[in-house]
Structures are given as C-alpha cells and as structure tokens.
Amino acid sequence: MSSGVLVDSNVLLDLLEEDATWYEWSSRQLQQAADNSLLIINPVIYAEVSIGFTRIEELDEALRPDTFERRPLPWEAAFLAGRCFLRYRKLGGARRSPLPDFFIGAHAAIEGLTLLTRDASRYRTYFPTLSLIAP
C-alpha cells in the first residue's frame, strides 16, 4: 500500500462528465484506490476540474474534502516540474510554459505517491520511476 494516490484530473473528469469510453475504468480504479489508500488532489488538479463548474461550492461538493485530501504542491515538485519541462522543450516540445502534467507528476514523484491516470505516456517518459495506475 502506498502512502496515497494522487488522482489525475482526467480520471475525475471521466466520472463527473460520465465519459462514455472511460467512465467504467475510471470508476473502478478510483474505488479500488479508495479501498486501499488515501485519495489526494492538489491545486493543479483542482484547477483543471474547476472549469466544469460555475460555483466553487459545487466543485467542493464534487471533490469533497472528506473524500479527497487536498495537498499543496511542494516546492521540490515545482523545481522538478521545471527540470522535466526543460527536458520536454529540448526534445522538441512546443509549449512555452510548463504543462499541468509536469506539476502533477512531480508532486507524485516527490511525495512518493502513486498516480491514478489514464494518460500515462508523458508520466512514463518524464517520471520513469513513478508508480502508476493506468490502462
């Protein structure tokens, strides 16, 4: 059992939007993670999910603090995200500012968390030692 599972926004959005392709997988994986670990989100995940809500109270009801522990982004994770982003740019990445995935992956890596995501390719490339729950 890990010290916790950081839940990527794509998994949460699958559930909230009842995604036809991914709802079942995301629901099953989230329940298994909840049965065995603490579920965690950070401000980046919160922000990504927030775009589907008009009121913060609705978002807080969807991401209940008694279900999802809210953790700040560690300074060490911000540094690691920057380093990984630099590597991304050197490998030809087009974006000019760090992608949210770098902050999410770095947070999980720094705190030794498992990451529940259905978009594992970037995490596997830039955080190869990160423990993932992914299809």
PDB file of C-alpha atoms in Angstrom:
ATOM      1  CA  MET A   1       0.000   0.000   0.000  1.00  0.00           C
ATOM      2  CA  SER A   2       1.359   3.416  -0.968  1.00  0.00           C
ATOM      3  CA  SER A   3       1.185   6.483   1.224  1.00  0.00           C
ATOM      4  CA  GLY A   4      -1.561   7.740  -1.037  1.00  0.00           C
ATOM      5  CA  VAL A   5      -2.878   8.006  -4.565  1.00  0.00           C
ATOM      6  CA  LEU A   6      -2.792  11.296  -6.398  1.00  0.00           C
ATOM      7  CA  VAL A   7      -5.869  11.298  -8.655  1.00  0.00           C
ATOM      8  CA  ASP A   8      -5.272  12.936 -12.035  1.00  0.00           C
ATOM      9  CA  SER A   9      -7.910  15.328 -13.318  1.00  0.00           C
ATOM     10  CA  ASN A  10      -8.662  13.141 -16.354  1.00  0.00           C
ATOM     11  CA  VAL A  11      -9.955  10.374 -14.068  1.00  0.00           C
ATOM     12  CA  LEU A  12     -12.118  12.814 -12.106  1.00  0.00           C
ATOM     13  CA  LEU A  13     -13.468  14.374 -15.292  1.00  0.00           C
ATOM     14  CA  ASP A  14     -14.334  10.910 -16.644  1.00  0.00           C
ATOM     15  CA  LEU A  15     -16.608  10.440 -13.642  1.00  0.00           C
ATOM     16  CA  LEU A  16     -18.050  13.939 -13.468  1.00  0.00           C
ATOM     17  CA  GLU A  17     -18.799  14.034 -17.205  1.00  0.00           C
ATOM     18  CA  GLU A  18     -19.823  10.347 -17.329  1.00  0.00           C
ATOM     19  CA  ASP A  19     -17.445   9.789 -20.229  1.00  0.00           C
ATOM     20  CA  ALA A  20     -18.815   7.007 -22.457  1.00  0.00           C
ATOM     21  CA  THR A  21     -15.385   5.490 -23.095  1.00  0.00           C
ATOM     22  CA  TRP A  22     -13.628   5.848 -19.746  1.00  0.00           C
ATOM     23  CA  TYR A  23     -16.310   6.095 -17.029  1.00  0.00           C
ATOM     24  CA  GLU A  24     -16.276   2.403 -16.064  1.00  0.00           C
ATOM     25  CA  TRP A  25     -12.489   2.102 -15.953  1.00  0.00           C
ATOM     26  CA  SER A  26     -12.026   5.333 -14.006  1.00  0.00           C
ATOM     27  CA  SER A  27     -14.817   4.490 -11.578  1.00  0.00           C
ATOM     28  CA  ARG A  28     -13.439   1.018 -10.872  1.00  0.00           C
ATOM     29  CA  GLN A  29      -9.848   2.240 -10.420  1.00  0.00           C
ATOM     30  CA  LEU A  30     -10.884   5.114  -8.169  1.00  0.00           C
ATOM     31  CA  GLN A  31     -12.919   2.777  -5.957  1.00  0.00           C
ATOM     32  CA  GLN A  32     -10.030   0.304  -5.698  1.00  0.00           C
ATOM     33  CA  ALA A  33      -7.651   3.120  -4.832  1.00  0.00           C
ATOM     34  CA  ALA A  34     -10.058   4.445  -2.190  1.00  0.00           C
ATOM     35  CA  ASP A  35     -10.338   0.963  -0.661  1.00  0.00           C
ATOM     36  CA  ASN A  36      -6.554   0.706  -0.251  1.00  0.00           C
ATOM     37  CA  SER A  37      -5.155   4.229   0.006  1.00  0.00           C
ATOM     38  CA  LEU A  38      -5.770   7.847   0.782  1.00  0.00           C
ATOM     39  CA  LEU A  39      -7.076   9.778  -2.256  1.00  0.00           C
ATOM     40  CA  ILE A  40      -5.225  13.046  -2.846  1.00  0.00           C
ATOM     41  CA  ILE A  41      -5.618  16.073  -5.113  1.00  0.00           C
ATOM     42  CA  ASN A  42      -3.531  19.230  -5.433  1.00  0.00           C
ATOM     43  CA  PRO A  43      -4.265  22.796  -6.614  1.00  0.00           C
ATOM     44  CA  VAL A  44      -3.374  21.973 -10.238  1.00  0.00           C
ATOM     45  CA  ILE A  45      -5.865  19.091 -10.341  1.00  0.00           C
ATOM     46  CA  TYR A  46      -8.465  21.221  -8.568  1.00  0.00           C
ATOM     47  CA  ALA A  47      -7.985  23.998 -11.146  1.00  0.00           C
ATOM     48  CA  GLU A  48      -8.268  21.620 -14.109  1.00  0.00           C
ATOM     49  CA  VAL A  49     -11.516  20.137 -12.784  1.00  0.00           C
ATOM     50  CA  SER A  50     -12.911  23.569 -11.826  1.00  0.00           C
ATOM     51  CA  ILE A  51     -13.538  24.645 -15.419  1.00  0.00           C
ATOM     52  CA  GLY A  52     -16.676  22.488 -15.474  1.00  0.00           C
ATOM     53  CA  PHE A  53     -18.268  24.378 -12.572  1.00  0.00           C
ATOM     54  CA  THR A  54     -19.697  27.856 -12.197  1.00  0.00           C
ATOM     55  CA  ARG A  55     -19.578  27.974  -8.387  1.00  0.00           C
ATOM     56  CA  ILE A  56     -16.810  26.891  -6.026  1.00  0.00           C
ATOM     57  CA  GLU A  57     -19.412  25.321  -3.706  1.00  0.00           C
ATOM     58  CA  GLU A  58     -20.434  22.925  -6.496  1.00  0.00           C
ATOM     59  CA  LEU A  59     -16.804  21.987  -7.126  1.00  0.00           C
ATOM     60  CA  ASP A  60     -16.218  21.447  -3.408  1.00  0.00           C
ATOM     61  CA  GLU A  61     -19.250  19.158  -3.293  1.00  0.00           C
ATOM     62  CA  ALA A  62     -17.873  17.126  -6.219  1.00  0.00           C
ATOM     63  CA  LEU A  63     -14.358  16.963  -4.705  1.00  0.00           C
ATOM     64  CA  ARG A  64     -15.385  16.580  -1.091  1.00  0.00           C
ATOM     65  CA  PRO A  65     -12.547  17.182   1.384  1.00  0.00           C
ATOM     66  CA  ASP A  66     -13.644  14.104   3.347  1.00  0.00           C
ATOM     67  CA  THR A  67     -13.028  12.016   0.212  1.00  0.00           C
ATOM     68  CA  PHE A  68     -10.022  13.780  -1.341  1.00  0.00           C
ATOM     69  CA  GLU A  69      -7.216  15.072   0.831  1.00  0.00           C
ATOM     70  CA  ARG A  70      -6.049  18.419  -0.504  1.00  0.00           C
ATOM     71  CA  ARG A  71      -2.298  18.843  -0.518  1.00  0.00           C
ATOM     72  CA  PRO A  72      -0.226  21.831  -1.576  1.00  0.00           C
ATOM     73  CA  LEU A  73       2.314  21.489  -4.346  1.00  0.00           C
ATOM     74  CA  PRO A  74       5.719  21.023  -2.676  1.00  0.00           C
ATOM     75  CA  TRP A  75       8.474  23.465  -3.670  1.00  0.00           C
ATOM     76  CA  GLU A  76      10.649  20.492  -4.625  1.00  0.00           C
ATOM     77  CA  ALA A  77       7.915  19.345  -7.013  1.00  0.00           C
ATOM     78  CA  ALA A  78       7.834  22.783  -8.660  1.00  0.00           C
ATOM     79  CA  PHE A  79      11.596  22.539  -9.225  1.00  0.00           C
ATOM     80  CA  LEU A  80      11.308  19.003 -10.620  1.00  0.00           C
ATOM     81  CA  ALA A  81       8.433  20.072 -12.887  1.00  0.00           C
ATOM     82  CA  GLY A  82      10.653  22.831 -14.288  1.00  0.00           C
ATOM     83  CA  ARG A  83      13.523  20.406 -14.907  1.00  0.00           C
ATOM     84  CA  CYS A  84      11.226  17.936 -16.666  1.00  0.00           C
ATOM     85  CA  PHE A  85       9.711  20.739 -18.701  1.00  0.00           C
ATOM     86  CA  LEU A  86      13.196  21.807 -19.792  1.00  0.00           C
ATOM     87  CA  ARG A  87      13.842  18.249 -20.983  1.00  0.00           C
ATOM     88  CA  TYR A  88      10.494  18.288 -22.811  1.00  0.00           C
ATOM     89  CA  ARG A  89      11.474  21.510 -24.626  1.00  0.00           C
ATOM     90  CA  LYS A  90      14.916  20.102 -25.540  1.00  0.00           C
ATOM     91  CA  LEU A  91      13.195  17.041 -27.019  1.00  0.00           C
ATOM     92  CA  GLY A  92      11.091  19.273 -29.259  1.00  0.00           C
ATOM     93  CA  GLY A  93       8.066  20.034 -27.098  1.00  0.00           C
ATOM     94  CA  ALA A  94       6.169  23.018 -28.444  1.00  0.00           C
ATOM     95  CA  ARG A  95       4.552  24.518 -25.360  1.00  0.00           C
ATOM     96  CA  ARG A  96       6.183  27.628 -23.885  1.00  0.00           C
ATOM     97  CA  SER A  97       5.043  27.175 -20.287  1.00  0.00           C
ATOM     98  CA  PRO A  98       5.062  24.071 -18.082  1.00  0.00           C
ATOM     99  CA  LEU A  99       2.155  21.757 -18.658  1.00  0.00           C
ATOM    100  CA  PRO A 100      -0.042  20.778 -15.700  1.00  0.00           C
ATOM    101  CA  ASP A 101       1.063  17.157 -16.121  1.00  0.00           C
ATOM    102  CA  PHE A 102       4.603  18.124 -15.112  1.00  0.00           C
ATOM    103  CA  PHE A 103       3.367  19.612 -11.831  1.00  0.00           C
ATOM    104  CA  ILE A 104       1.129  16.598 -11.166  1.00  0.00           C
ATOM    105  CA  GLY A 105       3.839  14.049 -11.989  1.00  0.00           C
ATOM    106  CA  ALA A 106       6.463  15.907  -9.978  1.00  0.00           C
ATOM    107  CA  HIS A 107       4.155  16.135  -6.975  1.00  0.00           C
ATOM    108  CA  ALA A 108       3.564  12.376  -7.028  1.00  0.00           C
ATOM    109  CA  ALA A 109       7.274  11.692  -7.508  1.00  0.00           C
ATOM    110  CA  ILE A 110       8.461  13.985  -4.699  1.00  0.00           C
ATOM    111  CA  GLU A 111       5.931  12.658  -2.171  1.00  0.00           C
ATOM    112  CA  GLY A 112       6.270   9.007  -3.222  1.00  0.00           C
ATOM    113  CA  LEU A 113       2.611   8.814  -4.240  1.00  0.00           C
ATOM    114  CA  THR A 114       1.047   6.501  -6.772  1.00  0.00           C
ATOM    115  CA  LEU A 115      -0.593   8.390  -9.626  1.00  0.00           C
ATOM    116  CA  LEU A 116      -4.000   7.289 -10.916  1.00  0.00           C
ATOM    117  CA  THR A 117      -4.266   8.475 -14.522  1.00  0.00           C
ATOM    118  CA  ARG A 118      -5.470   7.233 -17.864  1.00  0.00           C
ATOM    119  CA  ASP A 119      -2.900   9.296 -19.772  1.00  0.00           C
ATOM    120  CA  ALA A 120       0.344   7.663 -18.742  1.00  0.00           C
ATOM    121  CA  SER A 121       2.646   8.306 -21.703  1.00  0.00           C
ATOM    122  CA  ARG A 122       4.027  11.697 -20.563  1.00  0.00           C
ATOM    123  CA  TYR A 123       4.400  10.454 -16.988  1.00  0.00           C
ATOM    124  CA  ARG A 124       6.269   7.349 -18.126  1.00  0.00           C
ATOM    125  CA  THR A 125       8.572   9.466 -20.299  1.00  0.00           C
ATOM    126  CA  TYR A 126       9.446  12.187 -17.793  1.00  0.00           C
ATOM    127  CA  PHE A 127       8.908  10.375 -14.480  1.00  0.00           C
ATOM    128  CA  PRO A 128      10.032   6.795 -15.259  1.00  0.00           C
ATOM    129  CA  THR A 129      10.210   5.702 -11.606  1.00  0.00           C
ATOM    130  CA  LEU A 130       6.715   6.948 -10.790  1.00  0.00           C
ATOM    131  CA  SER A 131       4.251   4.277  -9.690  1.00  0.00           C
ATOM    132  CA  LEU A 132       1.200   4.497 -11.951  1.00  0.00           C
ATOM    133  CA  ILE A 133      -2.294   3.053 -12.057  1.00  0.00           C
ATOM    134  CA  ALA A 134      -3.085   3.368 -15.743  1.00  0.00           C
ATOM    135  CA  PRO A 135      -4.644   1.393 -18.584  1.00  0.00           C
TER     136      PRO A 135
END
